[in-house]
Coordinates of N, CA and C in Angstrom, one line a residue:
Chain A
S19 N 5.9 -3.1 -12.4 CA 6.7 -1.4 -12.6 C 5.5 -0.6 -11.8
Q20 N 6.7 0.8 -11.7 CA 5.2 1.0 -11.1 C 4.6 2.9 -12.3
Q21 N 3.3 2.6 -12.1 CA 2.7 2.7 -13.2 C 2.3 4.8 -13.0
G22 N 2.8 4.9 -11.3 CA 2.2 5.7 -11.1 C 3.8 7.0 -10.8
E23 N 3.7 8.3 -11.0 CA 5.2 9.1 -10.3 C 4.8 10.4 -9.7
E24 N 5.0 10.7 -8.5 CA 4.7 11.8 -7.9 C 5.2 13.0 -7.4
D25 N 4.5 14.5 -6.8 CA 5.3 15.7 -8.1 C 5.0 16.5 -6.7
P26 N 5.8 17.1 -6.1 CA 7.6 16.6 -6.1 C 7.9 15.7 -5.1
Q27 N 8.9 15.2 -4.6 CA 9.4 14.2 -3.9 C 9.1 14.3 -2.8
A28 N 9.7 15.3 -2.8 CA 9.7 15.8 -0.9 C 8.6 17.9 -0.5
L29 N 8.2 18.1 0.0 CA 7.8 19.3 0.3 C 8.0 19.9 1.6
S30 N 8.6 20.6 1.9 CA 9.1 21.4 3.5 C 7.5 22.9 3.7
I31 N 6.9 22.4 4.4 CA 5.7 24.0 4.8 C 5.7 24.3 6.6
Q32 N 5.0 25.4 6.3 CA 5.0 25.6 7.6 C 3.4 25.5 8.1
E33 N 3.3 24.9 9.1 CA 2.3 24.8 10.1 C 1.3 25.7 9.6
G34 N -0.3 25.7 9.8 CA -0.7 26.7 9.0 C -1.6 26.3 7.5
E35 N 0.1 26.5 6.4 CA 0.0 26.0 4.8 C -0.7 24.8 4.6
N36 N -0.8 25.0 3.2 CA -1.9 23.8 2.9 C -0.4 23.0 1.4
A37 N -1.1 21.8 1.7 CA 0.5 21.2 1.1 C -0.7 20.8 -0.3
T38 N -0.1 20.4 -1.8 CA -0.6 20.0 -2.8 C 0.9 19.0 -3.4
M39 N 0.3 18.0 -4.0 CA 1.5 16.8 -4.5 C 0.5 16.4 -5.1
N40 N 0.9 16.1 -6.7 CA 0.2 15.0 -7.7 C 0.7 14.4 -8.3
C41 N 0.5 13.6 -8.7 CA 0.8 12.1 -9.4 C -0.1 12.1 -10.5
S42 N 1.1 11.4 -11.5 CA 0.8 11.3 -13.2 C 0.4 9.5 -13.0
Y43 N -0.3 8.9 -14.2 CA -0.2 8.0 -14.3 C 0.0 7.7 -15.9
K44 N 0.3 6.0 -16.4 CA 0.1 6.1 -18.1 C -1.0 5.8 -18.5
T45 N -1.9 4.6 -17.6 CA -2.8 3.6 -18.2 C -3.9 3.6 -17.6
S46 N -5.1 3.3 -18.5 CA -6.5 3.5 -17.4 C -6.4 2.9 -16.5
I47 N -7.9 3.1 -15.5 CA -7.9 2.9 -14.4 C -9.7 3.3 -13.5
N48 N -9.0 1.9 -12.8 CA -10.6 1.7 -11.9 C -11.0 3.0 -11.7
N49 N -10.1 2.8 -10.9 CA -10.0 4.3 -9.8 C -8.4 4.5 -9.4
L50 N -8.4 5.3 -8.4 CA -7.0 5.8 -7.9 C -7.1 6.7 -6.2
Q51 N -6.9 5.8 -5.3 CA -6.1 6.0 -3.7 C -4.9 7.2 -3.9
W52 N -5.6 7.3 -2.7 CA -3.8 8.8 -1.4 C -4.3 7.8 -0.6
Y53 N -3.2 6.8 -0.2 CA -2.4 6.5 1.6 C -1.6 7.4 1.9
R54 N -1.7 7.5 3.6 CA -0.2 8.5 3.9 C 0.2 6.9 4.6
Q55 N 1.6 7.6 4.6 CA 2.7 6.2 5.6 C 3.9 6.7 6.3
N56 N 3.3 6.6 7.8 CA 4.6 7.0 9.3 C 6.0 6.7 8.5
S57 N 6.5 6.7 9.3 CA 8.1 6.4 9.1 C 8.1 5.2 9.8
G58 N 8.0 4.0 9.6 CA 8.8 2.9 9.7 C 7.0 2.3 9.7
R59 N 5.7 2.3 9.3 CA 4.4 1.5 10.3 C 4.4 1.3 8.7
G60 N 3.2 0.5 8.5 CA 2.4 0.7 7.4 C 1.4 2.4 6.9
L61 N 0.8 1.3 5.9 CA -0.1 2.7 5.3 C -1.1 2.6 5.6
V62 N -1.7 3.9 5.8 CA -3.3 4.4 6.2 C -4.1 5.4 5.1
H63 N -5.7 4.1 4.4 CA -6.0 4.9 3.3 C -6.9 6.6 3.8
L64 N -6.1 7.0 2.9 CA -7.0 8.1 3.1 C -8.4 8.6 1.8
I65 N -8.7 8.2 1.0 CA -9.1 8.6 0.0 C -9.4 8.2 -1.4
L66 N -10.5 7.3 -1.8 CA -10.3 6.8 -2.9 C -11.5 7.8 -3.8
I67 N -11.3 7.7 -5.4 CA -11.5 8.5 -6.6 C -12.4 7.2 -7.3
R68 N -12.8 7.6 -7.4 CA -13.7 6.6 -9.2 C -13.2 6.8 -10.4
S69 N -13.4 6.7 -11.1 CA -12.6 7.5 -12.4 C -13.6 7.7 -12.9
N70 N -14.5 7.8 -12.3 CA -15.7 9.0 -13.0 C -16.4 10.3 -12.3
E71 N -15.4 10.1 -11.5 CA -15.3 10.9 -10.4 C -14.3 12.2 -10.9
R72 N -14.7 13.0 -10.3 CA -13.7 13.9 -10.7 C -12.8 15.3 -9.0
E73 N -13.5 14.9 -8.4 CA -13.0 15.5 -7.3 C -14.0 14.8 -5.7
K74 N -13.1 15.0 -5.0 CA -13.5 14.3 -4.2 C -12.8 15.2 -2.5
H75 N -14.1 15.2 -1.4 CA -12.6 16.4 -0.5 C -13.5 15.4 1.0
S76 N -12.4 15.0 2.0 CA -12.6 13.9 3.2 C -11.4 14.8 4.0
G77 N -12.2 15.6 5.1 CA -12.0 16.5 6.0 C -11.6 18.0 5.2
R78 N -9.7 18.1 5.5 CA -9.2 18.5 5.6 C -8.6 18.3 4.2
L79 N -9.5 17.1 3.5 CA -8.5 16.6 1.9 C -9.3 16.2 0.9
R80 N -8.2 17.4 -0.2 CA -9.5 17.4 -1.1 C -8.4 17.1 -2.5
V81 N -8.8 15.5 -3.2 CA -8.5 15.3 -4.2 C -9.5 15.0 -5.9
T82 N -8.5 15.6 -6.5 CA -9.0 15.8 -7.8 C -8.6 14.8 -8.4
L83 N -9.5 14.7 -10.0 CA -8.5 13.4 -11.1 C -9.7 13.7 -12.4
D84 N -8.0 14.2 -12.8 CA -8.3 14.4 -14.7 C -8.0 13.2 -15.4
T85 N -9.0 12.9 -16.1 CA -8.9 11.7 -16.9 C -8.0 10.6 -17.8
S86 N -8.7 12.8 -18.3 CA -7.7 13.7 -19.4 C -6.5 13.9 -19.3
K87 N -5.9 13.5 -18.1 CA -4.4 14.6 -18.5 C -4.1 13.1 -17.4
K88 N -4.6 11.9 -17.7 CA -4.0 10.9 -16.6 C -3.1 11.6 -15.8
S89 N -3.9 12.4 -13.9 CA -3.4 13.2 -12.9 C -4.6 13.1 -12.5
S90 N -4.2 13.2 -11.1 CA -4.7 13.1 -9.5 C -3.1 14.6 -8.4
S91 N -4.5 15.0 -8.2 CA -4.1 15.5 -7.5 C -4.4 15.6 -5.5
L92 N -3.8 16.2 -4.7 CA -4.0 16.2 -3.3 C -3.5 16.9 -2.3
L93 N -4.6 17.8 -2.1 CA -4.7 18.7 -1.4 C -4.5 19.2 0.0
I94 N -3.8 19.6 1.3 CA -4.0 19.3 2.5 C -4.2 20.3 2.3
T95 N -5.0 20.5 2.7 CA -4.9 22.4 3.7 C -5.2 22.7 5.7
A96 N -4.2 23.7 5.8 CA -4.4 23.9 7.0 C -3.4 22.8 7.5
S97 N -2.7 22.8 7.4 CA -1.3 21.4 8.0 C -1.3 21.9 9.2
R98 N -1.2 20.7 9.9 CA -0.2 20.2 11.0 C 0.9 19.3 10.7
A99 N 1.6 19.3 12.7 CA 3.0 18.9 12.3 C 2.5 17.6 11.9
A100 N 1.3 17.2 12.6 CA 0.6 15.6 13.0 C 1.0 14.7 11.5
D101 N 0.5 15.6 10.5 CA 0.4 15.6 8.7 C 1.6 15.5 8.3
T102 N 2.8 15.0 9.0 CA 4.1 15.1 8.8 C 3.7 13.4 8.6
A103 N 4.5 12.9 6.8 CA 4.8 11.8 6.8 C 4.9 11.7 5.1
S104 N 5.1 10.5 4.8 CA 5.1 10.4 3.2 C 3.3 10.1 2.5
Y105 N 3.0 10.3 1.2 CA 2.0 10.1 0.8 C 2.2 9.6 -0.4
F106 N 1.8 8.1 -0.8 CA 1.1 7.6 -1.8 C -0.1 7.7 -2.8
C107 N 0.0 8.1 -4.4 CA -1.2 7.8 -4.2 C -0.5 6.2 -5.4
A108 N -1.8 5.0 -5.7 CA -1.6 3.9 -6.4 C -3.5 4.2 -7.3
T109 N -2.7 3.5 -8.6 CA -3.8 2.8 -9.3 C -3.9 2.2 -9.0
A110 N -5.6 2.2 -9.3 CA -5.9 -0.1 -9.7 C -6.3 0.0 -10.7
I111 N -5.2 -1.0 -11.7 CA -5.8 -1.2 -12.6 C -6.3 -2.8 -12.9
S112 N -7.5 -2.9 -14.0 CA -8.2 -4.1 -13.7 C -7.1 -5.5 -14.6
R113 N -6.8 -6.5 -14.1 CA -6.3 -7.4 -14.5 C -6.8 -8.9 -14.0
H114 N -7.3 -10.1 -14.8 CA -8.0 -10.4 -15.0 C -9.1 -10.7 -13.7
N115 N -9.9 -10.0 -14.2 CA -11.8 -10.4 -13.3 C -11.5 -9.2 -11.6
D116 N -10.3 -9.1 -11.4 CA -9.5 -8.5 -10.3 C -9.2 -7.1 -10.7
Y117 N -8.3 -6.1 -9.8 CA -7.7 -5.5 -10.2 C -6.1 -4.9 -9.3
K118 N -4.7 -4.5 -9.0 CA -4.8 -4.3 -8.6 C -3.8 -3.0 -8.2
L119 N -3.4 -2.4 -7.3 CA -3.1 -1.2 -6.9 C -1.1 -0.9 -7.6
S120 N -1.1 -0.5 -8.1 CA 0.5 0.3 -8.7 C 0.9 1.2 -7.9
F121 N 1.8 1.4 -7.1 CA 1.8 2.6 -5.9 C 3.4 3.5 -6.6
G122 N 2.9 4.6 -6.8 CA 3.6 5.7 -6.8 C 5.4 6.3 -5.8
A123 N 6.1 6.3 -7.1 CA 7.1 6.5 -5.3 C 6.5 7.9 -4.3
G124 N 5.8 8.4 -4.0 CA 5.5 8.6 -2.7 C 6.2 10.5 -2.9
T125 N 5.7 11.0 -1.7 CA 6.0 12.8 -1.7 C 5.9 12.3 -0.4
T126 N 7.1 12.6 -0.1 CA 7.6 12.9 1.8 C 7.5 14.3 2.0
V127 N 6.4 15.1 2.9 CA 5.6 16.4 3.8 C 6.5 16.4 5.4
T128 N 6.7 17.4 5.0 CA 7.4 17.8 6.2 C 7.1 19.4 7.1
V129 N 5.7 19.2 7.8 CA 5.2 20.4 8.6 C 5.9 21.0 9.6
R130 N 6.3 21.8 9.4 CA 7.2 22.5 10.5 C 6.1 23.7 11.5
A131 N 6.1 23.6 12.8 CA 6.1 24.5 13.8 C 5.9 25.2 14.3
Chain B
G5 N -13.2 1.2 12.1 CA -14.0 -0.3 11.2 C -12.8 -0.5 10.4
A6 N -12.7 -1.4 9.9 CA -11.1 -1.7 8.9 C -10.2 -1.8 9.3
V7 N -9.5 -3.1 10.3 CA -8.2 -2.9 11.4 C -7.8 -4.1 10.8
V8 N -6.6 -4.3 9.9 CA -4.9 -5.4 10.0 C -4.3 -4.6 10.8
S9 N -4.2 -6.2 11.7 CA -3.0 -6.8 11.9 C -1.8 -7.3 11.3
Q10 N -0.9 -7.0 11.6 CA -0.1 -8.1 11.1 C 1.4 -7.9 12.3
H11 N 1.4 -9.5 12.4 CA 3.1 -10.0 13.7 C 3.8 -11.3 13.4
P12 N 4.6 -10.7 13.8 CA 5.3 -9.5 14.1 C 5.6 -8.0 13.9
S13 N 5.8 -7.6 14.6 CA 6.5 -5.7 14.1 C 7.9 -6.1 13.8
R14 N 8.7 -6.7 14.0 CA 10.1 -6.7 13.4 C 10.7 -8.3 14.2
V15 N 11.7 -8.2 13.0 CA 12.7 -9.5 13.5 C 13.7 -9.3 13.6
I16 N 15.0 -10.2 14.1 CA 16.0 -10.2 13.2 C 16.7 -11.9 14.0
C17 N 17.2 -12.3 12.9 CA 17.1 -13.4 12.6 C 18.6 -14.0 12.0
K18 N 18.9 -15.5 12.0 CA 20.7 -15.8 11.4 C 20.2 -16.4 10.1
S19 N 21.2 -16.1 9.0 CA 20.9 -16.6 7.3 C 20.4 -17.6 8.2
G20 N 19.2 -18.3 6.7 CA 18.8 -19.4 6.9 C 18.0 -19.4 7.8
T21 N 17.3 -18.9 8.1 CA 16.4 -19.3 9.5 C 15.1 -19.3 8.5
S22 N 13.8 -20.1 9.0 CA 12.7 -19.4 7.9 C 11.9 -18.2 8.5
V23 N 11.3 -17.3 8.3 CA 10.5 -16.5 9.2 C 8.5 -16.5 8.9
K24 N 8.0 -16.6 9.6 CA 6.5 -16.4 9.3 C 5.7 -15.1 9.8
I25 N 5.2 -14.8 9.2 CA 4.8 -13.5 9.2 C 3.5 -13.5 9.4
E26 N 2.5 -13.1 10.0 CA 1.1 -13.4 10.4 C 0.4 -11.5 10.5
C27 N -0.7 -11.8 8.8 CA -1.9 -10.9 8.6 C -2.6 -10.9 9.3
R28 N -3.6 -10.1 9.3 CA -5.4 -11.2 10.0 C -6.1 -9.5 10.1
S29 N -7.1 -9.7 9.7 CA -8.1 -8.4 9.2 C -9.0 -9.2 10.7
L30 N -9.6 -8.4 12.2 CA -9.8 -8.2 13.0 C -11.3 -7.4 12.5
D31 N -11.7 -7.0 11.7 CA -13.2 -6.5 11.5 C -14.1 -6.8 10.3
F32 N -13.4 -7.7 9.7 CA -14.0 -7.6 8.0 C -12.9 -8.8 7.7
Q33 N -14.1 -9.6 7.0 CA -13.6 -10.5 5.9 C -13.2 -10.0 5.3
A34 N -11.9 -10.9 5.0 CA -10.7 -10.4 3.7 C -10.9 -11.0 2.2
T35 N -11.5 -11.0 1.6 CA -11.7 -11.9 0.5 C -10.0 -11.9 0.1
T36 N -10.0 -11.3 -0.4 CA -8.2 -11.1 -1.0 C -7.0 -10.1 0.0
M37 N -6.3 -10.7 0.4 CA -4.9 -9.8 0.5 C -4.1 -10.1 0.5
F38 N -3.3 -9.2 0.4 CA -2.2 -8.9 -0.8 C -0.9 -8.5 0.2
W39 N 0.5 -8.6 -0.3 CA 1.6 -8.5 0.1 C 3.2 -7.8 0.1
Y40 N 3.5 -6.2 0.6 CA 3.5 -6.2 -0.3 C 5.2 -6.2 0.0
R41 N 6.9 -5.7 -0.3 CA 7.6 -5.6 0.1 C 8.2 -3.7 -0.8
Q42 N 8.6 -3.6 1.0 CA 9.1 -2.1 0.5 C 11.4 -1.9 0.7
F43 N 11.7 -1.5 0.2 CA 13.3 -0.1 0.2 C 12.7 0.2 1.0
P44 N 14.0 1.0 1.8 CA 14.3 2.4 2.7 C 13.3 3.7 1.8
K45 N 13.1 4.0 1.7 CA 12.6 5.8 0.9 C 12.0 5.1 -0.4
Q46 N 11.7 4.0 -0.7 CA 10.7 3.6 -2.2 C 9.4 3.1 -2.3
S47 N 8.8 3.0 -2.7 CA 7.5 2.4 -2.7 C 7.4 0.9 -2.5
L48 N 6.2 0.9 -2.7 CA 5.4 -0.9 -2.0 C 5.8 -1.6 -3.9
M49 N 6.5 -2.9 -3.4 CA 6.3 -3.4 -4.9 C 5.7 -4.5 -4.7
L50 N 4.4 -4.7 -4.9 CA 3.2 -6.4 -4.4 C 4.4 -7.4 -5.3
M51 N 3.9 -8.3 -3.9 CA 4.7 -9.5 -4.2 C 4.1 -10.5 -4.6
A52 N 2.8 -10.2 -4.4 CA 1.7 -11.2 -4.4 C 0.1 -11.9 -3.8
T53 N -0.8 -11.8 -4.6 CA -1.6 -11.9 -4.2 C -2.3 -13.5 -3.4
S54 N -3.6 -12.8 -2.6 CA -3.9 -14.4 -2.0 C -5.5 -14.2 -1.7
N55 N -5.8 -15.1 -2.7 CA -6.9 -15.2 -2.3 C -7.7 -16.7 -1.0
E56 N -8.7 -16.5 -0.3 CA -9.0 -17.4 0.8 C -9.5 -18.5 -0.2
G57 N -8.2 -19.5 0.4 CA -8.6 -21.1 -0.2 C -7.8 -21.9 -1.1
S58 N -7.7 -20.3 -2.1 CA -7.1 -21.0 -3.3 C -5.3 -20.1 -3.3
K59 N -4.6 -21.2 -4.5 CA -3.0 -20.5 -4.7 C -2.8 -18.7 -4.6
A60 N -1.7 -18.4 -4.3 CA -1.5 -17.3 -4.6 C -0.5 -17.0 -6.3
T61 N -1.6 -15.4 -6.0 CA -0.7 -15.8 -7.5 C 0.8 -14.2 -7.4
Y62 N 1.7 -15.2 -7.4 CA 3.0 -14.3 -7.9 C 2.9 -13.0 -9.1
E63 N 4.2 -11.7 -8.3 CA 4.3 -11.5 -9.4 C 5.8 -11.7 -9.8
Q64 N 5.6 -11.1 -11.0 CA 7.2 -11.4 -11.6 C 8.5 -11.3 -11.4
G65 N 9.0 -12.4 -11.3 CA 10.0 -11.8 -10.8 C 10.5 -12.5 -8.9
V66 N 9.1 -12.5 -8.6 CA 9.1 -13.2 -7.1 C 9.5 -14.6 -6.8
E67 N 9.9 -15.2 -6.4 CA 10.3 -17.2 -6.3 C 9.2 -17.3 -5.3
K68 N 8.0 -18.1 -5.5 CA 7.3 -18.4 -4.4 C 7.6 -19.4 -4.2
D69 N 8.9 -19.9 -4.7 CA 9.8 -21.5 -3.4 C 10.2 -20.8 -2.5
K70 N 10.8 -19.6 -2.7 CA 10.8 -18.7 -1.1 C 10.2 -18.2 -0.5
F71 N 8.8 -17.1 -1.0 CA 8.2 -16.6 -0.7 C 6.7 -17.4 -0.6
L72 N 6.7 -18.3 0.8 CA 5.2 -19.2 0.8 C 4.7 -17.9 1.5
I73 N 3.1 -18.5 0.5 CA 1.8 -17.7 1.2 C 1.4 -18.3 1.2
N74 N 0.2 -18.0 3.2 CA -1.0 -19.5 2.7 C -2.5 -18.7 3.1
H75 N -3.6 -18.8 2.6 CA -4.6 -17.6 3.2 C -5.5 -18.6 3.3
A76 N -5.2 -19.5 4.4 CA -5.7 -19.9 5.8 C -7.4 -19.8 5.5
S77 N -7.7 -18.3 6.0 CA -9.3 -17.8 6.3 C -9.5 -16.9 5.6
L78 N -11.0 -16.3 5.8 CA -11.4 -14.9 5.5 C -10.8 -13.9 6.3
T79 N -10.1 -14.9 7.1 CA -9.5 -13.1 8.2 C -7.7 -14.0 8.9
L80 N -7.2 -14.3 7.8 CA -5.8 -14.6 7.9 C -4.6 -15.1 6.7
S81 N -4.3 -13.8 6.8 CA -2.4 -15.0 5.7 C -1.7 -14.9 6.2
T82 N -1.3 -15.4 6.2 CA 0.6 -15.7 6.4 C 1.8 -15.9 4.9
L83 N 2.5 -15.3 5.7 CA 4.0 -14.7 4.8 C 5.3 -15.9 4.9
T84 N 5.5 -16.8 4.6 CA 7.3 -17.4 5.0 C 7.9 -17.6 3.9
V85 N 9.0 -16.9 4.9 CA 9.9 -16.1 4.2 C 10.8 -18.0 4.8
T86 N 11.8 -18.5 3.5 CA 12.3 -19.6 4.2 C 14.2 -19.8 3.4
S87 N 14.3 -19.9 4.4 CA 15.8 -20.2 4.1 C 16.3 -18.2 4.1
A88 N 16.0 -17.6 5.1 CA 16.3 -15.7 4.7 C 17.6 -16.1 4.5
H89 N 18.2 -14.4 4.1 CA 19.4 -14.9 3.6 C 19.3 -12.9 4.1
P90 N 20.6 -12.7 4.2 CA 20.9 -10.9 4.6 C 20.0 -9.7 3.1
E91 N 19.8 -9.7 1.7 CA 19.3 -10.7 1.0 C 17.8 -9.8 0.5
D92 N 17.1 -10.4 1.9 CA 15.8 -10.6 2.1 C 15.0 -9.7 3.1
S93 N 16.3 -8.9 3.6 CA 16.0 -7.9 4.4 C 15.4 -7.1 4.2
S94 N 14.0 -6.6 4.7 CA 13.5 -5.3 4.0 C 12.1 -5.4 4.8
F95 N 10.9 -4.0 4.5 CA 9.9 -4.1 4.8 C 8.9 -4.3 5.0
Y96 N 8.6 -5.9 5.3 CA 7.2 -6.3 4.3 C 5.6 -5.7 5.1
I97 N 4.6 -5.4 4.3 CA 3.6 -4.8 5.0 C 2.5 -5.7 3.6
C98 N 1.7 -6.6 4.7 CA 0.5 -6.5 4.1 C -0.7 -5.8 3.8
S99 N -1.8 -6.5 3.2 CA -3.3 -5.3 3.1 C -4.5 -6.7 3.0
A100 N -5.4 -6.1 3.3 CA -6.4 -6.8 3.1 C -7.0 -6.2 2.7
R101 N -8.3 -6.7 1.8 CA -9.4 -6.1 0.8 C -10.9 -7.1 0.9
Q102 N -11.8 -6.2 1.6 CA -13.1 -6.4 1.7 C -14.1 -6.8 -0.2
D103 N -13.7 -8.0 -1.3 CA -14.7 -7.6 -2.2 C -15.9 -6.6 -2.5
R104 N -16.7 -7.4 -0.9 CA -18.5 -7.1 -1.4 C -18.6 -5.5 -1.3
G105 N -19.4 -5.4 -2.0 CA -19.7 -4.1 -2.7 C -18.7 -2.9 -4.0
G106 N -18.7 -4.9 -4.9 CA -17.6 -3.9 -5.8 C -16.6 -4.3 -6.4
S107 N -15.9 -3.6 -7.2 CA -14.3 -3.7 -7.6 C -13.9 -2.0 -6.6
N108 N -14.5 -1.1 -6.2 CA -13.6 -0.3 -5.9 C -14.0 0.2 -4.3
Q109 N -13.4 -0.6 -4.1 CA -13.2 -1.1 -2.5 C -11.7 -0.5 -1.4
P110 N -11.5 -0.2 -0.9 CA -10.3 0.3 -0.2 C -9.5 -0.8 0.4
Q111 N -7.9 -1.2 -0.1 CA -7.4 -1.7 1.2 C -6.8 -1.2 2.6
H112 N -6.8 -2.6 3.7 CA -6.1 -1.5 4.6 C -4.8 -2.8 4.7
F113 N -4.3 -1.9 5.6 CA -3.4 -1.7 5.0 C -2.6 -2.7 6.9
G114 N -1.6 -3.2 7.1 CA -1.0 -3.6 8.4 C 0.3 -2.7 8.4
D115 N 0.7 -2.7 10.2 CA 2.0 -1.7 10.5 C 3.1 -2.7 9.9
G116 N 3.1 -3.6 9.5 CA 4.5 -3.8 8.4 C 5.1 -4.8 9.3
T117 N 6.2 -5.3 8.7 CA 6.9 -5.8 9.7 C 8.5 -6.0 9.1
R118 N 9.5 -5.1 10.4 CA 10.9 -5.5 9.7 C 11.3 -6.2 9.5
L119 N 12.0 -7.2 8.4 CA 12.9 -8.2 8.3 C 14.2 -8.3 8.6
S120 N 15.5 -8.7 9.2 CA 16.9 -8.0 9.3 C 17.2 -9.3 9.2
I121 N 17.8 -10.0 8.5 CA 18.8 -11.0 8.5 C 20.2 -11.1 8.3
L122 N 21.1 -11.5 9.9 CA 22.8 -10.8 10.1 C 23.4 -12.6 9.3

C-alpha cells in the first residue's frame, strides 16, 4: 500500500512562477526522496533528504522535511516549460536490514509558456 | 553518472507469450535492483526486490511463478513475464541502487518498458 499522499494532484502554472507540492506520510522514515517522471518515461532522482535534515536545495529545487508533522514539500522556483512532468515523493522505510521506497500518487505539473 | 538502461522500451505480443525485460546499471554496481509496475496515471507499485546472487523477495500479491526475476550479476537483472495475458499489460520500470556508502542512497531508474498483450 502507498504510504505517501501528495497534494495537489495536479498543478498548472505560468512559466516563471513557482510551483509547490506537498507530501504527507504515516510512519517513521529513513529518508524521503523526490523524483520526476516525464510522460512515458522512467523516474529521475531529484533530491534525497535524510530524516535528520530539515531543508535541502538543488538548483531551482528546494525540499523541506518536517518529521513532527510527517510531511515534506518540494518547491520549484522560476518554473520552465521543461519542468512539465509528474513529481513523486517516496519515503524510505526500514525493512529487514534494508529499506524500501513507498511512492505517493504524484503531482502532475503543467507549466504554460 | 548512475545510468540504468532498460530494454526493450516497448513490447507488443500475443497472449501466451513469455517476455523478458533487461535492466542494466551502466556505470555502477547495483547491489540491489527493484522491479515496479505502474498503471496509467497512478503511482509505482513495488513488485519485487532482488539482490545479486540470491532469490528475489516478492511483494504480497505478486506471483513469483508469473514474474520470474534473475539478478545474475551486479549490473544485470531480468524480469520475465511468463505466459503473458492482457491483464499483464502495463508499464514496468526497474531501478538499481548502489548500497556502498550506507542506507541513504538514491535509487536510479530505467526508462521503463511498455508491455502490451493482445
